[in-house]
mmCIF file of C-alpha atoms and ligand atoms in Angstrom:
data_model
loop_
_atom_site.group_PDB
_atom_site.id
_atom_site.type_symbol
_atom_site.label_atom_id
_atom_site.label_comp_id
_atom_site.label_asym_id
_atom_site.label_seq_id
_atom_site.Cartn_x
_atom_site.Cartn_y
_atom_site.Cartn_z
ATOM 1 C CA MET M 153 111.917 98.657 68.901
ATOM 2 C CA ALA M 154 113.492 99.395 72.275
ATOM 3 C CA THR M 155 111.960 97.630 75.258
ATOM 4 C CA TYR M 156 111.532 99.231 78.649
ATOM 5 C CA SER M 157 110.100 97.908 81.859
ATOM 6 C CA HIS M 158 108.881 99.684 84.941
ATOM 7 C CA SER M 159 111.956 98.578 86.886
ATOM 8 C CA LYS M 160 114.318 99.733 84.112
ATOM 9 C CA ILE M 161 112.822 103.239 84.059
ATOM 10 C CA CYS M 162 112.746 103.432 87.868
ATOM 11 C CA CYS M 163 116.367 102.271 88.035
ATOM 12 C CA PHE M 164 117.451 105.295 85.979
ATOM 13 C CA GLU M 165 115.357 107.656 88.070
ATOM 14 C CA GLN M 166 116.691 106.151 91.294
ATOM 15 C CA CYS M 167 120.352 106.278 90.252
ATOM 16 C CA PRO M 168 121.639 106.929 86.715
ATOM 17 C CA LEU M 169 124.947 105.211 87.527
ATOM 18 C CA LYS M 170 123.181 102.036 88.655
ATOM 19 C CA TYR M 171 121.235 102.129 85.396
ATOM 20 C CA LYS M 172 124.481 102.382 83.431
ATOM 21 C CA PHE M 173 126.063 99.448 85.312
ATOM 22 C CA GLN M 174 122.960 97.305 84.910
ATOM 23 C CA TYR M 175 121.509 98.120 81.508
ATOM 24 C CA ILE M 176 124.298 99.659 79.435
ATOM 25 C CA ASP M 177 127.482 97.981 80.692
ATOM 26 C CA LYS M 178 125.513 94.876 81.745
ATOM 27 C CA ILE M 179 127.926 94.222 84.607
ATOM 28 C CA LYS M 180 127.556 91.028 86.616
ATOM 29 C CA THR M 181 128.591 91.320 90.261
ATOM 30 C CA ASP M 182 129.340 88.728 92.954
ATOM 31 C CA ILE M 183 126.385 90.102 94.880
ATOM 32 C CA GLU M 184 123.617 88.823 92.679
ATOM 33 C CA GLN M 185 120.642 89.253 94.971
ATOM 34 C CA THR M 186 119.499 90.628 98.293
ATOM 35 C CA VAL M 187 117.547 88.438 100.689
ATOM 36 C CA GLU M 188 114.481 90.657 100.203
ATOM 37 C CA ALA M 189 114.544 90.050 96.426
ATOM 38 C CA PHE M 190 115.127 86.312 97.011
ATOM 39 C CA LEU M 191 112.194 86.098 99.449
ATOM 40 C CA GLY M 192 109.999 87.980 96.969
ATOM 41 C CA SER M 193 110.855 85.637 94.146
ATOM 42 C CA MET M 194 110.303 82.470 96.268
ATOM 43 C CA VAL M 195 106.868 83.698 97.412
ATOM 44 C CA HIS M 196 105.898 84.711 93.862
ATOM 45 C CA GLU M 197 106.869 81.275 92.510
ATOM 46 C CA THR M 198 104.906 79.563 95.276
ATOM 47 C CA LEU M 199 101.736 81.538 94.550
ATOM 48 C CA GLU M 200 102.232 80.899 90.851
ATOM 49 C CA LYS M 201 102.359 77.170 91.601
ATOM 50 C CA LEU M 202 99.131 77.450 93.652
ATOM 51 C CA TYR M 203 97.259 79.033 90.740
ATOM 52 C CA THR M 204 98.855 76.814 88.075
ATOM 53 C CA ASP M 205 97.586 73.741 89.935
ATOM 54 C CA LEU M 206 94.144 75.328 90.175
ATOM 55 C CA LYS M 207 94.019 75.484 86.382
ATOM 56 C CA PHE M 208 94.381 71.693 86.498
ATOM 57 C CA GLN M 209 91.554 71.482 89.052
ATOM 58 C CA LYS M 210 93.978 70.693 91.832
ATOM 59 C CA VAL M 211 93.669 72.667 95.069
ATOM 60 C CA MET M 212 96.895 72.299 97.010
ATOM 61 C CA SER M 213 96.597 71.976 100.775
ATOM 62 C CA LEU M 214 98.396 74.578 102.865
ATOM 63 C CA ASP M 215 100.919 71.945 103.991
ATOM 64 C CA GLU M 216 101.678 71.012 100.364
ATOM 65 C CA LEU M 217 102.102 74.642 99.443
ATOM 66 C CA LEU M 218 104.461 75.333 102.352
ATOM 67 C CA GLU M 219 106.437 72.210 101.489
ATOM 68 C CA PHE M 220 106.772 73.479 97.922
ATOM 69 C CA TYR M 221 107.950 76.872 99.211
ATOM 70 C CA ASN M 222 110.515 75.387 101.605
ATOM 71 C CA ASP M 223 111.880 73.043 98.922
ATOM 72 C CA LEU M 224 112.224 75.956 96.547
ATOM 73 C CA TRP M 225 113.969 77.997 99.243
ATOM 74 C CA GLN M 226 116.498 75.226 100.020
ATOM 75 C CA LYS M 227 117.247 74.505 96.351
ATOM 76 C CA ASN M 228 117.798 78.131 95.371
ATOM 77 C CA TRP M 229 119.525 79.639 98.397
ATOM 78 C CA ASN M 230 123.192 80.474 97.776
ATOM 79 C CA ASP M 231 125.915 82.281 99.694
ATOM 80 C CA ALA M 232 125.970 85.255 97.317
ATOM 81 C CA ILE M 233 122.576 86.348 98.706
ATOM 82 C CA VAL M 234 123.085 89.362 100.919
ATOM 83 C CA ILE M 235 121.330 90.143 104.192
ATOM 84 C CA VAL M 236 121.639 93.915 104.635
ATOM 85 C CA LYS M 237 119.624 94.448 107.806
ATOM 86 C CA LYS M 238 121.700 93.791 110.902
ATOM 87 C CA GLY M 239 120.353 91.344 113.485
ATOM 88 C CA TYR M 240 118.351 89.147 111.112
ATOM 89 C CA GLU M 241 119.240 85.826 109.537
ATOM 90 C CA LYS M 242 118.238 83.704 106.577
ATOM 91 C CA GLU M 243 115.841 81.754 108.817
ATOM 92 C CA ASN M 244 113.953 84.927 109.790
ATOM 93 C CA TYR M 245 113.270 85.665 106.143
ATOM 94 C CA ARG M 246 112.275 82.072 105.325
ATOM 95 C CA ARG M 247 109.737 82.124 108.153
ATOM 96 C CA MET M 248 108.419 85.494 106.972
ATOM 97 C CA GLY M 249 107.677 83.859 103.608
ATOM 98 C CA GLU M 250 105.862 80.992 105.357
ATOM 99 C CA LYS M 251 103.722 83.521 107.236
ATOM 100 C CA PHE M 252 102.887 85.457 104.046
ATOM 101 C CA ILE M 253 101.816 82.293 102.243
ATOM 102 C CA THR M 254 99.805 80.965 105.217
ATOM 103 C CA ASP M 255 97.890 84.243 105.657
ATOM 104 C CA TYR M 256 97.253 84.496 101.933
ATOM 105 C CA TYR M 257 96.050 80.893 101.758
ATOM 106 C CA ASN M 258 93.638 81.284 104.676
ATOM 107 C CA HIS M 259 92.359 84.600 103.316
ATOM 108 C CA TYR M 260 91.549 83.450 99.785
ATOM 109 C CA TYR M 261 90.841 79.714 100.112
ATOM 110 C CA PRO M 262 89.259 78.079 97.986
ATOM 111 C CA PHE M 263 90.634 80.601 95.440
ATOM 112 C CA ASN M 264 87.446 80.885 93.432
ATOM 113 C CA GLN M 265 87.538 84.670 93.047
ATOM 114 C CA GLY M 266 87.183 84.831 89.264
ATOM 115 C CA LYS M 267 88.893 83.185 86.327
ATOM 116 C CA VAL M 268 92.702 83.162 86.080
ATOM 117 C CA LEU M 269 93.758 84.355 82.608
ATOM 118 C CA GLY M 270 97.477 84.678 83.111
ATOM 119 C CA LEU M 271 100.296 84.114 85.599
ATOM 120 C CA GLU M 272 103.642 85.957 85.602
ATOM 121 C CA THR M 273 102.913 87.199 82.084
ATOM 122 C CA THR M 274 105.694 88.138 79.674
ATOM 123 C CA GLU M 275 103.737 90.386 77.341
ATOM 124 C CA PHE M 276 104.585 93.691 75.674
ATOM 125 C CA VAL M 277 102.523 96.739 74.871
ATOM 126 C CA ASP M 278 103.582 99.228 72.167
ATOM 127 C CA LEU M 279 103.887 102.773 73.480
ATOM 128 C CA ASN M 280 104.556 104.212 70.015
ATOM 129 C CA ASP M 281 106.592 103.188 66.933
ATOM 130 C CA GLU M 282 109.832 103.319 68.918
ATOM 131 C CA TYR M 283 109.187 101.823 72.328
ATOM 132 C CA LYS M 284 107.427 98.902 73.867
ATOM 133 C CA PHE M 285 106.718 98.281 77.519
ATOM 134 C CA HIS M 286 107.212 94.971 79.305
ATOM 135 C CA VAL M 287 104.019 93.728 80.964
ATOM 136 C CA ARG M 288 104.697 91.314 83.787
ATOM 137 C CA ILE M 289 101.472 90.718 85.665
ATOM 138 C CA ASP M 290 101.710 88.399 88.685
ATOM 139 C CA ARG M 291 98.141 87.236 88.134
ATOM 140 C CA LEU M 292 95.524 88.421 85.642
ATOM 141 C CA ASN M 293 91.943 87.567 86.563
ATOM 142 C CA GLU M 294 88.576 88.049 84.973
ATOM 143 C CA ALA M 295 86.277 88.601 87.955
ATOM 144 C CA ASP M 296 83.077 89.078 85.928
ATOM 145 C CA GLU M 297 82.357 89.408 82.231
ATOM 146 C CA GLY M 298 84.587 92.292 81.114
ATOM 147 C CA VAL M 299 85.872 93.074 84.619
ATOM 148 C CA TYR M 300 89.608 92.416 84.662
ATOM 149 C CA GLU M 301 91.900 92.388 87.675
ATOM 150 C CA VAL M 302 95.642 92.950 87.624
ATOM 151 C CA HIS M 303 97.027 91.368 90.823
ATOM 152 C CA ASP M 304 100.431 92.179 92.237
ATOM 153 C CA TYR M 305 102.074 90.537 95.261
ATOM 154 C CA LYS M 306 104.207 92.688 97.508
ATOM 155 C CA THR M 307 106.523 91.126 100.071
ATOM 156 C CA GLY M 308 108.082 94.322 101.434
ATOM 157 C CA GLY M 309 107.502 95.556 104.953
ATOM 158 C CA TYR M 310 105.948 98.862 103.960
ATOM 159 C CA LEU M 311 102.223 99.461 103.537
ATOM 160 C CA PRO M 312 101.572 102.511 101.338
ATOM 161 C CA GLU M 313 98.621 104.849 101.652
ATOM 162 C CA GLN M 314 95.724 104.658 99.193
ATOM 163 C CA ALA M 315 96.892 107.943 97.616
ATOM 164 C CA ALA M 316 100.232 106.322 96.722
ATOM 165 C CA VAL M 317 98.656 103.367 94.889
ATOM 166 C CA ASP M 318 96.292 105.768 93.130
ATOM 167 C CA GLU M 319 99.448 107.367 91.702
ATOM 168 C CA ASP M 320 101.174 104.063 90.878
ATOM 169 C CA LYS M 321 102.500 103.837 87.342
ATOM 170 C CA GLN M 322 103.440 100.185 87.013
ATOM 171 C CA LEU M 323 100.062 98.435 87.225
ATOM 172 C CA ALA M 324 98.414 101.421 85.557
ATOM 173 C CA MET M 325 100.602 100.788 82.504
ATOM 174 C CA TYR M 326 99.607 97.138 82.557
ATOM 175 C CA SER M 327 95.979 98.197 82.250
ATOM 176 C CA LEU M 328 96.899 99.735 78.871
ATOM 177 C CA TRP M 329 97.839 96.239 77.702
ATOM 178 C CA VAL M 330 94.575 94.800 79.108
ATOM 179 C CA LEU M 331 92.553 97.474 77.271
ATOM 180 C CA ARG M 332 94.277 96.744 73.985
ATOM 181 C CA THR M 333 94.270 92.961 74.333
ATOM 182 C CA PHE M 334 90.694 92.181 75.336
ATOM 183 C CA GLY M 335 87.707 93.418 73.386
ATOM 184 C CA ASN M 336 85.105 93.415 76.146
ATOM 185 C CA VAL M 337 86.839 95.492 78.847
ATOM 186 C CA LYS M 338 84.362 97.280 81.116
ATOM 187 C CA LYS M 339 86.731 97.850 83.986
ATOM 188 C CA VAL M 340 90.341 97.118 84.981
ATOM 189 C CA LYS M 341 90.916 96.821 88.708
ATOM 190 C CA LEU M 342 94.472 97.145 89.970
ATOM 191 C CA ILE M 343 94.948 95.040 93.113
ATOM 192 C CA TRP M 344 98.025 94.957 95.322
ATOM 193 C CA HIS M 345 98.383 92.213 97.906
ATOM 194 C CA TYR M 346 100.549 93.471 100.734
ATOM 195 C CA LEU M 347 101.338 90.032 102.070
ATOM 196 C CA ALA M 348 103.148 91.161 105.225
ATOM 197 C CA PHE M 349 99.939 92.895 106.326
ATOM 198 C CA ASP M 350 97.442 90.448 104.760
ATOM 199 C CA LYS M 351 95.872 93.479 103.102
ATOM 200 C CA GLU M 352 94.586 94.349 99.632
ATOM 201 C CA LEU M 353 94.792 97.829 98.136
ATOM 202 C CA VAL M 354 92.656 98.488 95.063
ATOM 203 C CA SER M 355 92.758 101.279 92.514
ATOM 204 C CA GLU M 356 91.446 102.075 89.023
ATOM 205 C CA ARG M 357 92.349 104.439 86.190
ATOM 206 C CA THR M 358 90.194 106.183 83.622
ATOM 207 C CA ASN M 359 91.043 105.746 79.926
ATOM 208 C CA ASP M 360 92.250 109.365 79.821
ATOM 209 C CA GLN M 361 94.570 108.754 82.750
ATOM 210 C CA ILE M 362 96.004 105.687 81.004
ATOM 211 C CA MET M 363 96.630 107.646 77.792
ATOM 212 C CA ASP M 364 98.292 110.460 79.767
ATOM 213 C CA LEU M 365 100.459 107.892 81.495
ATOM 214 C CA ARG M 366 101.472 106.406 78.144
ATOM 215 C CA ARG M 367 102.635 109.855 76.984
ATOM 216 C CA GLU M 368 104.404 110.478 80.287
ATOM 217 C CA THR M 369 106.171 107.101 80.052
ATOM 218 C CA ILE M 370 107.434 107.968 76.557
ATOM 219 C CA GLN M 371 108.850 111.231 77.940
ATOM 220 C CA ARG M 372 110.559 109.389 80.805
ATOM 221 C CA ILE M 373 112.128 106.994 78.288
ATOM 222 C CA LYS M 374 113.256 109.858 76.052
ATOM 223 C CA LYS M 375 114.998 111.419 79.032
ATOM 224 C CA ILE M 376 116.900 108.167 79.600
ATOM 225 C CA GLU M 377 117.870 107.932 75.949
ATOM 226 C CA ALA M 378 119.091 111.543 75.922
ATOM 227 C CA ALA M 379 121.279 111.067 78.999
ATOM 228 C CA LYS M 380 124.966 111.659 78.380
ATOM 229 C CA GLU M 381 126.071 111.513 81.976
ATOM 230 C CA PHE M 382 125.191 108.908 84.571
ATOM 231 C CA PRO M 383 126.039 110.339 87.983
ATOM 232 C CA PRO M 384 125.623 108.289 91.171
ATOM 233 C CA ASN M 385 122.664 109.214 93.346
ATOM 234 C CA VAL M 386 123.277 108.139 96.928
ATOM 235 C CA SER M 387 120.115 107.247 98.823
ATOM 236 C CA ARG M 388 119.017 104.714 101.415
ATOM 237 C CA LEU M 389 118.411 102.339 98.489
ATOM 238 C CA CYS M 390 122.202 102.042 98.081
ATOM 239 C CA ASP M 391 122.098 99.517 100.955
ATOM 240 C CA TRP M 392 120.392 97.117 98.554
ATOM 241 C CA CYS M 393 122.455 97.933 95.459
ATOM 242 C CA GLN M 394 124.501 95.090 94.013
ATOM 243 C CA PHE M 395 126.990 97.535 92.480
ATOM 244 C CA ARG M 396 128.323 98.949 95.753
ATOM 245 C CA PRO M 397 131.710 97.155 95.344
ATOM 246 C CA ILE M 398 132.329 98.974 92.036
ATOM 247 C CA CYS M 399 130.450 102.220 92.710
ATOM 248 C CA PRO M 400 132.825 105.154 93.295
ATOM 249 C CA GLN M 401 130.700 106.111 96.317
ATOM 250 C CA PHE M 402 131.460 102.836 98.141
ATOM 251 C CA LYS M 403 134.436 101.183 96.373
ATOM 252 C CA HIS M 404 137.010 102.405 98.880
ATOM 253 C CA LEU M 405 134.886 101.220 101.806
ATOM 254 C CA TYR M 406 134.846 97.726 100.269
ATOM 255 C CA LYS M 407 138.620 97.826 99.866
ATOM 256 C CA ILE M 408 139.300 98.664 103.515
ATOM 257 C CA GLU M 409 136.395 96.807 105.126
ATOM 258 C CA ASP M 410 138.161 93.460 105.443
ATOM 259 C CA MET M 411 141.596 94.868 106.310
ATOM 260 C CA LYS M 412 143.140 94.236 109.714
ATOM 261 C CA PRO M 413 143.384 97.445 111.833
ATOM 262 C CA GLU M 414 147.169 97.728 111.257
ATOM 263 C CA GLU M 415 146.782 97.389 107.453
ATOM 264 C CA TYR M 416 143.792 99.654 107.484
ATOM 265 C CA LEU M 417 145.621 102.520 109.181
ATOM 266 C CA GLU M 418 148.354 102.271 106.543
ATOM 267 C CA ASP M 419 145.954 102.724 103.650
ATOM 268 C CA ASP M 420 146.768 106.013 101.896
ATOM 269 C CA GLY M 421 143.115 106.980 101.576
ATOM 270 C CA VAL M 422 142.407 106.362 105.277
ATOM 271 C CA LYS M 423 145.536 108.332 106.256
ATOM 272 C CA LEU M 424 144.705 111.264 103.988
ATOM 273 C CA VAL M 425 141.081 111.617 104.969
ATOM 274 C CA ASN M 426 141.931 111.393 108.685
ATOM 275 C CA LYS M 427 144.630 114.063 108.245
ATOM 276 C CA TYR M 428 142.293 116.285 106.222
ATOM 277 C CA ALA M 429 139.518 116.094 108.825
ATOM 278 C CA GLU M 430 141.980 116.743 111.667
ATOM 279 C CA MET M 431 143.378 119.838 109.917
ATOM 280 C CA GLN M 432 139.914 121.135 109.094
ATOM 281 C CA GLU M 433 138.979 120.859 112.760
ATOM 282 C CA LYS M 434 142.135 122.779 113.728
ATOM 283 C CA ILE M 435 141.367 125.527 111.187
ATOM 284 C CA LYS M 436 137.842 125.824 112.589
ATOM 285 C CA ASP M 437 139.171 126.174 116.162
ATOM 286 C CA LEU M 438 141.799 128.674 115.019
ATOM 287 C CA SER M 439 139.248 130.783 113.109
ATOM 288 C CA GLU M 440 137.080 131.020 116.207
ATOM 289 C CA GLU M 441 140.114 132.032 118.252
ATOM 290 C CA LEU M 442 141.193 134.547 115.594
ATOM 291 C CA GLU M 443 137.760 136.187 115.658
ATOM 292 C CA LYS M 444 137.937 136.568 119.441
ATOM 293 C CA VAL M 445 141.415 138.164 119.282
ATOM 294 C CA ARG M 446 140.203 140.471 116.494
ATOM 295 C CA GLU M 447 137.295 141.687 118.607
ATOM 296 C CA ARG M 448 139.589 142.273 121.613
ATOM 297 C CA LEU M 449 142.083 144.172 119.453
ATOM 298 C CA ILE M 450 139.375 146.504 118.130
ATOM 299 C CA GLU M 451 138.117 147.036 121.666
ATOM 300 C CA PHE M 452 141.672 147.802 122.833
ATOM 301 C CA ALA M 453 142.250 150.363 120.064
ATOM 302 C CA LYS M 454 138.994 152.129 120.888
ATOM 303 C CA LYS M 455 139.672 152.159 124.593
ATOM 304 C CA GLU M 456 143.216 153.497 124.134
ATOM 305 C CA ASP M 457 142.071 155.867 121.380
ATOM 306 C CA VAL M 458 144.756 154.675 118.939
ATOM 307 C CA ASP M 459 144.634 153.793 115.223
ATOM 308 C CA VAL M 460 147.726 151.587 115.231
ATOM 309 C CA VAL M 461 148.613 148.927 117.811
ATOM 310 C CA PHE M 462 152.245 147.794 117.886
ATOM 311 C CA GLY M 463 153.433 144.217 118.462
ATOM 312 C CA SER M 464 157.072 142.898 118.607
ATOM 313 C CA ASP M 465 158.035 143.560 114.982
ATOM 314 C CA ILE M 466 154.570 143.964 113.521
ATOM 315 C CA LYS M 467 151.764 146.431 113.869
ATOM 316 C CA ALA M 468 147.993 146.339 113.363
ATOM 317 C CA SER M 469 146.151 149.313 111.863
ATOM 318 C CA VAL M 470 142.600 149.526 113.172
ATOM 319 C CA SER M 471 140.159 151.655 111.220
ATOM 320 C CA SER M 472 136.444 151.853 110.658
ATOM 321 C CA TYR M 473 134.536 152.730 107.555
ATOM 322 C CA GLU M 474 130.937 153.400 106.713
ATOM 323 C CA SER M 475 129.044 150.540 105.132
ATOM 324 C CA PHE M 476 125.538 150.266 103.707
ATOM 325 C CA SER M 477 122.991 147.540 103.979
ATOM 326 C CA PHE M 478 120.298 146.952 101.346
ATOM 327 C CA PRO M 479 117.108 144.852 101.319
ATOM 328 C CA SER M 480 117.838 141.128 101.064
ATOM 329 C CA LYS M 481 117.608 139.406 97.662
ATOM 330 C CA ASN M 482 114.064 138.141 98.284
ATOM 331 C CA GLN M 483 112.792 141.561 99.342
ATOM 332 C CA ARG M 484 114.250 143.653 96.532
ATOM 333 C CA LYS M 485 111.232 143.907 94.249
ATOM 334 C CA GLU M 486 110.343 147.474 95.181
ATOM 335 C CA PHE M 487 113.988 148.502 95.488
ATOM 336 C CA ASN M 488 114.751 147.123 91.995
ATOM 337 C CA GLU M 489 111.771 149.005 90.561
ATOM 338 C CA ILE M 490 113.070 152.270 92.027
ATOM 339 C CA VAL M 491 116.575 151.639 90.675
ATOM 340 C CA LYS M 492 115.030 151.066 87.220
ATOM 341 C CA LYS M 493 112.888 154.183 87.548
ATOM 342 C CA ILE M 494 115.808 156.450 88.387
ATOM 343 C CA GLY M 495 117.756 155.089 85.386
ATOM 344 C CA LEU M 496 120.533 153.262 87.249
ATOM 345 C CA TRP M 497 119.549 149.695 86.372
ATOM 346 C CA ASP M 498 121.634 149.266 83.209
ATOM 347 C CA GLU M 499 124.676 150.714 84.900
ATOM 348 C CA LEU M 500 124.453 148.741 88.149
ATOM 349 C CA ALA M 501 122.503 145.518 87.678
ATOM 350 C CA VAL M 502 124.480 142.324 87.073
ATOM 351 C CA VAL M 503 123.301 138.842 86.100
ATOM 352 C CA ASP M 504 123.170 136.462 89.047
ATOM 353 C CA THR M 505 125.538 133.893 87.501
ATOM 354 C CA TYR M 506 125.229 131.621 90.534
ATOM 355 C CA GLU M 507 121.462 131.318 89.965
ATOM 356 C CA LEU M 508 121.999 130.967 86.213
ATOM 357 C CA ALA M 509 124.498 128.116 86.710
ATOM 358 C CA LYS M 510 122.033 126.437 89.069
ATOM 359 C CA LYS M 511 119.255 126.669 86.481
ATOM 360 C CA ILE M 512 121.480 125.216 83.741
ATOM 361 C CA LYS M 513 122.654 122.410 86.024
ATOM 362 C CA ASN M 514 119.121 121.532 87.122
ATOM 363 C CA LYS M 515 117.975 121.606 83.477
ATOM 364 C CA GLU M 516 115.435 124.323 84.274
ATOM 365 C CA LEU M 517 116.255 126.274 81.101
ATOM 366 C CA HIS M 518 115.066 125.347 77.641
ATOM 367 C CA GLU M 519 117.829 123.822 75.500
ATOM 368 C CA GLU M 520 117.449 126.610 72.912
ATOM 369 C CA LEU M 521 118.196 129.240 75.568
ATOM 370 C CA ILE M 522 121.235 127.322 76.778
ATOM 371 C CA LYS M 523 122.514 127.128 73.189
ATOM 372 C CA ILE M 524 122.297 130.941 72.883
ATOM 373 C CA LEU M 525 124.227 131.431 76.114
ATOM 374 C CA GLU M 526 126.730 128.630 75.476
ATOM 375 C CA LYS M 527 129.423 130.780 73.808
ATOM 376 C CA PHE M 528 129.731 132.822 77.013
ATOM 377 C CA ILE M 529 129.993 129.846 79.314
ATOM 378 C CA GLU M 530 133.126 127.915 79.992
ATOM 379 C CA LYS M 531 132.496 124.527 81.563
ATOM 380 C CA LYS M 532 135.075 123.233 84.004
ATOM 381 C CA LYS M 533 135.238 120.564 86.667
ATOM 382 C CA THR M 534 135.788 121.805 90.191
ATOM 383 C CA ASP M 535 137.102 119.369 92.774
ATOM 384 C CA MET M 536 135.510 119.515 96.178
ATOM 385 C CA ILE M 537 135.924 117.643 99.444
ATOM 386 C CA ARG M 538 133.142 117.386 101.996
ATOM 387 C CA ILE M 539 133.786 115.664 105.307
ATOM 388 C CA SER M 540 130.937 113.766 106.989
ATOM 389 C CA ARG M 541 130.528 110.889 109.434
ATOM 390 C CA SER M 542 130.548 107.414 107.862
ATOM 391 C CA MET M 543 128.057 104.979 109.427
ATOM 392 C CA ASN M 544 129.308 102.014 107.415
ATOM 393 C CA ASN M 545 132.783 101.794 108.783
ATOM 394 C CA ASN M 546 133.137 98.961 111.288
ATOM 395 C CA ASN M 547 136.833 99.595 111.824
ATOM 396 C CA ASN M 548 136.552 101.919 114.800
ATOM 397 C CA CYS M 549 139.978 103.463 114.313
HETATM 398 S S1 SF4 Y 1707 125.543 102.153 95.363
HETATM 399 FE FE1 SF4 Y 1707 124.040 103.814 95.281
HETATM 400 S S2 SF4 Y 1707 125.078 105.438 94.172
HETATM 401 FE FE2 SF4 Y 1707 126.226 103.576 93.771
HETATM 402 S S3 SF4 Y 1707 125.383 102.746 91.891
HETATM 403 FE FE3 SF4 Y 1707 124.290 101.780 93.556
HETATM 404 S S4 SF4 Y 1707 122.461 103.064 93.880
HETATM 405 FE FE4 SF4 Y 1707 123.928 104.262 92.675
#
């Protein structure tokens, strides 16, 4: 049975190439963790310790808990941890963690809100005969007889709206496991602790919603399993991706980043892209100039009442012809109907192959339809260059 987790499915949806690096090729990189992930894991372990001790009837003091957190931080910190955001240091993040834990402690002390049934669970729930889903609940509580709570700690700096947590799939899937595991379930409350804001967000799902989500999750998994190509998807999340040094979208940047300016300017890639951009700029300027000369030439021919204007050993013929303009593509409904009515449609209408290609590429057509059309379609790779400003390049050359 194949196992999927929320993060595994999201990884594919965020960037198929990242998914391939992480879950298919299982590549280990030098960049093992970002500071945000490290902070999250230190805070999670600290809160786990707090609740583990409670099971043994030991209520840690805030000082003890912070000491535990700081010890953990010191022991686990390593130089491969990356700080992406400019202007902040390791110490800023460590203190953030202290603040999260202090606020949480003061908010929930003496931690008697229900019975703790599980911490950082490693359970699985079957989705069907083929797939199972990893259930990792930060803390599972029974608040009242049959009222279960799935608690999740968030250490990020973003507080979502209620509507977003009402749509959340991760904890909602965990409630499927709760429903199947415990016999007396009256209610499953999903509770997110946004530690940076000292705020709780709470949501619930109906049984029907959970069953729909199970089906939807199976479909999302099937899409992953059917994937034959794993293209990169550049987004702001790339800043936190550990595969940047091997990703074709950033590999060259990594190669040149540490070069001295003189080495850097000798890099073939740097030279070529600079040349290409410079020439493109020149072509743009020249085209604008050409258009101006063209307009002046036409004006000249009209003013002089001539059809041909002579240069040194060349001549320009200036002529005008009648052209027609038709309704734009979006406003052709009525026009198309008339063309059909007067019997010209079969003779004149052509398939919009640009739109068709777009539909095939975006997987908007049913596979059966694509199969029928396949013998008429030749697939080829077209190379393309697009020039844009790079914000990552510190070498201001
Ligand atoms: S850097 Fe961005 S595009 Fe490249 S693998 Fe990572 S997430 Fe995907």
